[in-house]
Tab-separated table of C-alpha atoms in Angstrom:
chain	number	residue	atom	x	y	z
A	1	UNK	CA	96.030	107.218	-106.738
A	2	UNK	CA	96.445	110.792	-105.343
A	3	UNK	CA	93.577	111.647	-105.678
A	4	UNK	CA	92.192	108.695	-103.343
A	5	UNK	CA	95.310	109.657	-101.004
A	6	UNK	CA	93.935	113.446	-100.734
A	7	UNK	CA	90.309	112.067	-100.128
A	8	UNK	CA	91.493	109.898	-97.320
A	9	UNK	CA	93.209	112.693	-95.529
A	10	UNK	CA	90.324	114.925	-96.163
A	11	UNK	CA	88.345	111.961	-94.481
A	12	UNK	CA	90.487	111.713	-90.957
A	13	UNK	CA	90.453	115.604	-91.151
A	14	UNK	CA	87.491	116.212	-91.690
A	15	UNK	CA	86.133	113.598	-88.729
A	16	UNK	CA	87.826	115.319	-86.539
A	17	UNK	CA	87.071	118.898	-87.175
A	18	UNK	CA	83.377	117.585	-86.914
A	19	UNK	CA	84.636	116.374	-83.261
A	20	UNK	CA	86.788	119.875	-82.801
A	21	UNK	CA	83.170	121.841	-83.844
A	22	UNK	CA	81.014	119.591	-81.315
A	23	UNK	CA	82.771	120.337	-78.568
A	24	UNK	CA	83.446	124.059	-79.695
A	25	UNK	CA	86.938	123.741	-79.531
A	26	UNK	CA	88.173	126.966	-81.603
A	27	UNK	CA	91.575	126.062	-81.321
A	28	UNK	CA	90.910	122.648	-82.666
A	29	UNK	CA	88.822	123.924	-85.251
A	30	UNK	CA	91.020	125.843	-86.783
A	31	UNK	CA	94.216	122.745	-86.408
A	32	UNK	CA	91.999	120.818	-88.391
A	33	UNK	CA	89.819	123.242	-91.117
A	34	UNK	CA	93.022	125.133	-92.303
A	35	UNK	CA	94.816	121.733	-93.739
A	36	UNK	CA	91.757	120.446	-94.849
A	37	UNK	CA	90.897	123.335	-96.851
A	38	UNK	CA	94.495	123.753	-98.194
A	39	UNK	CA	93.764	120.226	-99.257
A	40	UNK	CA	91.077	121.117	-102.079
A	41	UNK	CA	93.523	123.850	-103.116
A	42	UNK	CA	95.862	121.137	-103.689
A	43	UNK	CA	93.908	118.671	-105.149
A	44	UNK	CA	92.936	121.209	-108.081
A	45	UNK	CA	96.448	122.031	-108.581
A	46	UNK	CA	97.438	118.561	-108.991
A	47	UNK	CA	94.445	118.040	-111.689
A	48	UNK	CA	95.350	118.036	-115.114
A	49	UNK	CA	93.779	121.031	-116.745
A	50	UNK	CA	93.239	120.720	-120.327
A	51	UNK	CA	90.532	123.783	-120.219
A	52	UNK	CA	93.253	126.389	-118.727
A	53	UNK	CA	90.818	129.285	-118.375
A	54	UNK	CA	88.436	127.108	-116.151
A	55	UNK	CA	91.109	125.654	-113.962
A	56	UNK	CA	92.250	129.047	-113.621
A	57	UNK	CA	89.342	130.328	-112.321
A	58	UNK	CA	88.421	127.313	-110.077
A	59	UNK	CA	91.967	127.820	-108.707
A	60	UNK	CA	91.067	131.384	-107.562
A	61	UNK	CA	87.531	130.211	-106.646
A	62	UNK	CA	89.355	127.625	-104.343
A	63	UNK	CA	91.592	129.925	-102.398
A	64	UNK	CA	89.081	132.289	-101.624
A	65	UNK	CA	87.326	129.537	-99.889
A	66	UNK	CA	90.437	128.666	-97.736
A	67	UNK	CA	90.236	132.105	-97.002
A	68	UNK	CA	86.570	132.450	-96.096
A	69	UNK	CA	87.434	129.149	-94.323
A	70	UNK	CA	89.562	130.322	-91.840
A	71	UNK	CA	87.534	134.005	-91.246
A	72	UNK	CA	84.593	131.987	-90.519
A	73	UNK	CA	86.900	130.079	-88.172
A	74	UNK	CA	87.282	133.253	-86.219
A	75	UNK	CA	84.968	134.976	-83.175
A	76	UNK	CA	83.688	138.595	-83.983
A	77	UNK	CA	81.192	139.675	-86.704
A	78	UNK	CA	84.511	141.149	-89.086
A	79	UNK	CA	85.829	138.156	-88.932
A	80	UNK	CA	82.453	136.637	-90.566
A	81	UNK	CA	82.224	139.283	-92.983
A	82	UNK	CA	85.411	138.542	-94.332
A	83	UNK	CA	84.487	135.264	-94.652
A	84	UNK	CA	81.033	136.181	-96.431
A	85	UNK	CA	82.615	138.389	-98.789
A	86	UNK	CA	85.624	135.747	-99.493
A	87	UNK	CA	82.756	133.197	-100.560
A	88	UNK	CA	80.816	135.389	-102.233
A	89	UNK	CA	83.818	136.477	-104.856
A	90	UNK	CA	84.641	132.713	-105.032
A	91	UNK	CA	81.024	132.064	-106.359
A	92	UNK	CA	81.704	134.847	-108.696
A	93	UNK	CA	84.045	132.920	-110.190
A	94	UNK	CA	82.722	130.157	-110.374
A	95	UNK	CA	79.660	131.595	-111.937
A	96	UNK	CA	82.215	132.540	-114.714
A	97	UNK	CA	83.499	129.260	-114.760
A	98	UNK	CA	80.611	127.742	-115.400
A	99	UNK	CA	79.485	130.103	-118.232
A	100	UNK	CA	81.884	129.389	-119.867
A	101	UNK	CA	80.562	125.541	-120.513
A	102	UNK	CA	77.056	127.076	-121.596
A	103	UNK	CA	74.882	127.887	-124.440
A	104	UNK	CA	72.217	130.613	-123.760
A	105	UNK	CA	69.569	127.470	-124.743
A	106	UNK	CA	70.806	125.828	-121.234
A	107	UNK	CA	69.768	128.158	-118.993
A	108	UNK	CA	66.213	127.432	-119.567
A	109	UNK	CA	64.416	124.680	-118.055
A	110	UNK	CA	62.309	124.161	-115.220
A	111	UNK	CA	65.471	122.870	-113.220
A	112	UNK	CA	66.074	126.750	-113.007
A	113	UNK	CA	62.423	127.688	-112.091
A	114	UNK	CA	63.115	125.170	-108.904
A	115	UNK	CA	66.005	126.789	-108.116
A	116	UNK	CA	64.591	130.160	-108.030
A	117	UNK	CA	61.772	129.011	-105.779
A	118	UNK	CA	64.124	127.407	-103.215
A	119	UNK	CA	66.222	130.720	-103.056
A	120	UNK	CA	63.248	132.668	-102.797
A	121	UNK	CA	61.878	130.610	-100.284
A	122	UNK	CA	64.952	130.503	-98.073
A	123	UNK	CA	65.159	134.506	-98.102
A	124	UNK	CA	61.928	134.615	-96.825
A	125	UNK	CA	62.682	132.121	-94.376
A	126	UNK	CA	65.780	133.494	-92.797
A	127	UNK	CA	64.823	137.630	-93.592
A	128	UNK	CA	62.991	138.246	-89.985
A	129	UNK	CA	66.406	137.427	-88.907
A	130	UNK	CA	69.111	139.240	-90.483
A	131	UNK	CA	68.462	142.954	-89.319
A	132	UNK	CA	71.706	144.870	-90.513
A	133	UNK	CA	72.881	141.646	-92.634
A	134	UNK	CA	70.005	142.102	-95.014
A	135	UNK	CA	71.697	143.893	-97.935
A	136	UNK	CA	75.079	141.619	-97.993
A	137	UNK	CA	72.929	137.906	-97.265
A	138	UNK	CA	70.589	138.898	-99.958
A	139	UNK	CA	73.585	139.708	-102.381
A	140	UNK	CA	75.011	136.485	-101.604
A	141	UNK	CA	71.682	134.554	-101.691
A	142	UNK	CA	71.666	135.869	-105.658
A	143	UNK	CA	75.207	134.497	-106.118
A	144	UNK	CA	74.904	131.544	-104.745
A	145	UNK	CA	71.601	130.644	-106.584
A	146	UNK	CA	73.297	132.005	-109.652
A	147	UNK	CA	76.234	129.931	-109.396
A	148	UNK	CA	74.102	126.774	-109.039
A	149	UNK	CA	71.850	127.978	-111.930
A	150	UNK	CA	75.142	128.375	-113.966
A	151	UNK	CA	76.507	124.828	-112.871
A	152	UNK	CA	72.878	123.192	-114.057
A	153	UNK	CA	73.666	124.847	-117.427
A	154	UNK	CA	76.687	123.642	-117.625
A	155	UNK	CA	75.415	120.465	-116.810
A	156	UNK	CA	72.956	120.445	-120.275
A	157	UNK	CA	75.315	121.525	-122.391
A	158	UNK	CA	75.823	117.856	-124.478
A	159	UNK	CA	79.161	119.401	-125.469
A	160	UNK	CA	80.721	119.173	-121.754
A	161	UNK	CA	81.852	115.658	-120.869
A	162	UNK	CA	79.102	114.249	-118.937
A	163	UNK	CA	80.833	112.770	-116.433
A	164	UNK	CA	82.408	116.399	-115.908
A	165	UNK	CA	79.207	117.868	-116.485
A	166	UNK	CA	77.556	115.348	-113.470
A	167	UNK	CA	81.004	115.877	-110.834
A	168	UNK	CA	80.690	119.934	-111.716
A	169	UNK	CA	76.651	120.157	-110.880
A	170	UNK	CA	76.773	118.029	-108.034
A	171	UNK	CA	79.957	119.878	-106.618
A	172	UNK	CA	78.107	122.802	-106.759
A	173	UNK	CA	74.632	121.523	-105.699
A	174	UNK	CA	76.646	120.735	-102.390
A	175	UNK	CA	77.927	123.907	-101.569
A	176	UNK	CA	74.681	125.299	-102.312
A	177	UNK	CA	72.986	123.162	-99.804
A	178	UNK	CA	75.731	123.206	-96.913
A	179	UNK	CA	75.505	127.356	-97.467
A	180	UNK	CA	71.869	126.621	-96.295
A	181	UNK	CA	73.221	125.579	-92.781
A	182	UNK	CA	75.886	127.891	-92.320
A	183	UNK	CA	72.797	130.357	-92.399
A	184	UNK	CA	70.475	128.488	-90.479
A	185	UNK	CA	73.333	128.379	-88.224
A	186	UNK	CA	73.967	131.452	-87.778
A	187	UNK	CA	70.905	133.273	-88.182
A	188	UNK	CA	67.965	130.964	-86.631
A	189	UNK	CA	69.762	128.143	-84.215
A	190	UNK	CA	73.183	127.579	-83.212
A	191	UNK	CA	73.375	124.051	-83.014
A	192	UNK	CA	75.629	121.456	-83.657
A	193	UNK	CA	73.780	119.483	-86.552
A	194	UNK	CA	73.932	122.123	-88.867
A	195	UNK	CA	77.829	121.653	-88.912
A	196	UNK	CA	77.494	117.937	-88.547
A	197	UNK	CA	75.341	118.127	-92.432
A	198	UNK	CA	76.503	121.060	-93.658
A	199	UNK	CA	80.597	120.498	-93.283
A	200	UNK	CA	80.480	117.033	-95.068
A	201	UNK	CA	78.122	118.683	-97.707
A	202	UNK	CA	80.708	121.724	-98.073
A	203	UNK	CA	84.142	119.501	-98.416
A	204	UNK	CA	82.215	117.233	-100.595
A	205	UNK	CA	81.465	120.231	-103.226
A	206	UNK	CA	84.719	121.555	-102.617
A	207	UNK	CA	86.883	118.721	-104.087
A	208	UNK	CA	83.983	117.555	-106.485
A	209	UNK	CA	84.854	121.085	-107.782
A	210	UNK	CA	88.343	120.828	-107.894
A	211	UNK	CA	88.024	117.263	-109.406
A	212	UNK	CA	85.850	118.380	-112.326
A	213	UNK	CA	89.249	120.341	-113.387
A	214	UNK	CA	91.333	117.310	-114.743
A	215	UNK	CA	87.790	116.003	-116.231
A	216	UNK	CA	86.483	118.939	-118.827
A	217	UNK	CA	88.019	118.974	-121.901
């Protein structure tokens, strides 16, 4: 039951933040992303944790993305740094999370080649762009694709729950993809329907992440 409470006030916050970020209300954005962040923080907190060293490190992972969050939130290019480097230690984490679900076996399989490509693919896409912001997006273009390399791992391993296994890959798989906006928002068009997909896509990973706490055992 609280966990469908939490979703439904993620919901109504989330709807209007998407309003707040059409309209390019900073103000507004910020009134509505800050609670709605805390809320993920919350929900993992209120997870039962029967793998303490993984909620622990989700926990940390979770913060950091309140944090980065409300720096991205903010006007000036510091302000995005912040964020970028908030993110990327929160995908550290959860690359260490995740490891520790795997066997060195399930990090092989084409699933990984894919990923690989994608990342590759979207470097070369975005690198004519990034001028001074090639050495940290790179960095964080290896994280990420780590991280969701480390989540598909997880995901073979037949020891992990499998409904765990499912909630922690596609978690991750969504902040993957919605990290895809946020840079094609950013460094090739500044338009509105890259926060329209890549929000939803963001919260939903967030609290998939934080649900997949109170489900590996």
């Amino acid at each position: 039951m609280i966990n469908l409470t939490i979703l439904v006030l993620a919901g109504c916050l989330l709807a209007g933040l998407l309003a707040a970020e059409k309209n390019e209300r900073r103000g507004r954005i910020l009134a509505f992303k800050t609670p709605l962040s805390i809320l993920f923080v919350v929900a993992v907190v209120l997870q039962p944790h029967p793998l303490p060293s993984y909620y622990h490190l989700l926990l940390v992972g979770l913060v950091l993305g309140l944090i980065g969050d409300v720096s991205l939130a903010l006007p000036g290019e510091r302000a995005f740094m912040v964020g970028l480097v908030s993110f990327l230690a929160g995908h550290i984490l959860y690359v260490i999370a995740f490891t520790i679900l795997t066997r060195p076996s399930d990090w092989m399989s084409l699933g990984h080649l894919v990923i690989l490509g994608i990342s590759a693919g979207i470097f070369f896409r975005l690198r004519p762009y990034l001028g001074k912001m090639l050495v940290p997006v790179v960095l964080y273009i290896i994280v990420i694709t780590v991280m969701l390399g480390a989540a598909l791992a997880a995901s073979r391993n037949p020891q992990v729950n499998a409904v765990a296994a499912w909630v922690l890959f596609l978690g991750a798989l969504c902040f993957y993809l919605s990290d895809l906006f946020v840079a094609r928002d950013r460094f090739i068009v500044h338009r509105f329907i890259n926060r329209l997909v890549g929000l939803p896509l963001y919260y939903c990973g967030q609290f998939l992440l934080a649900f997949s706490v109170g489900l590996i055992g």
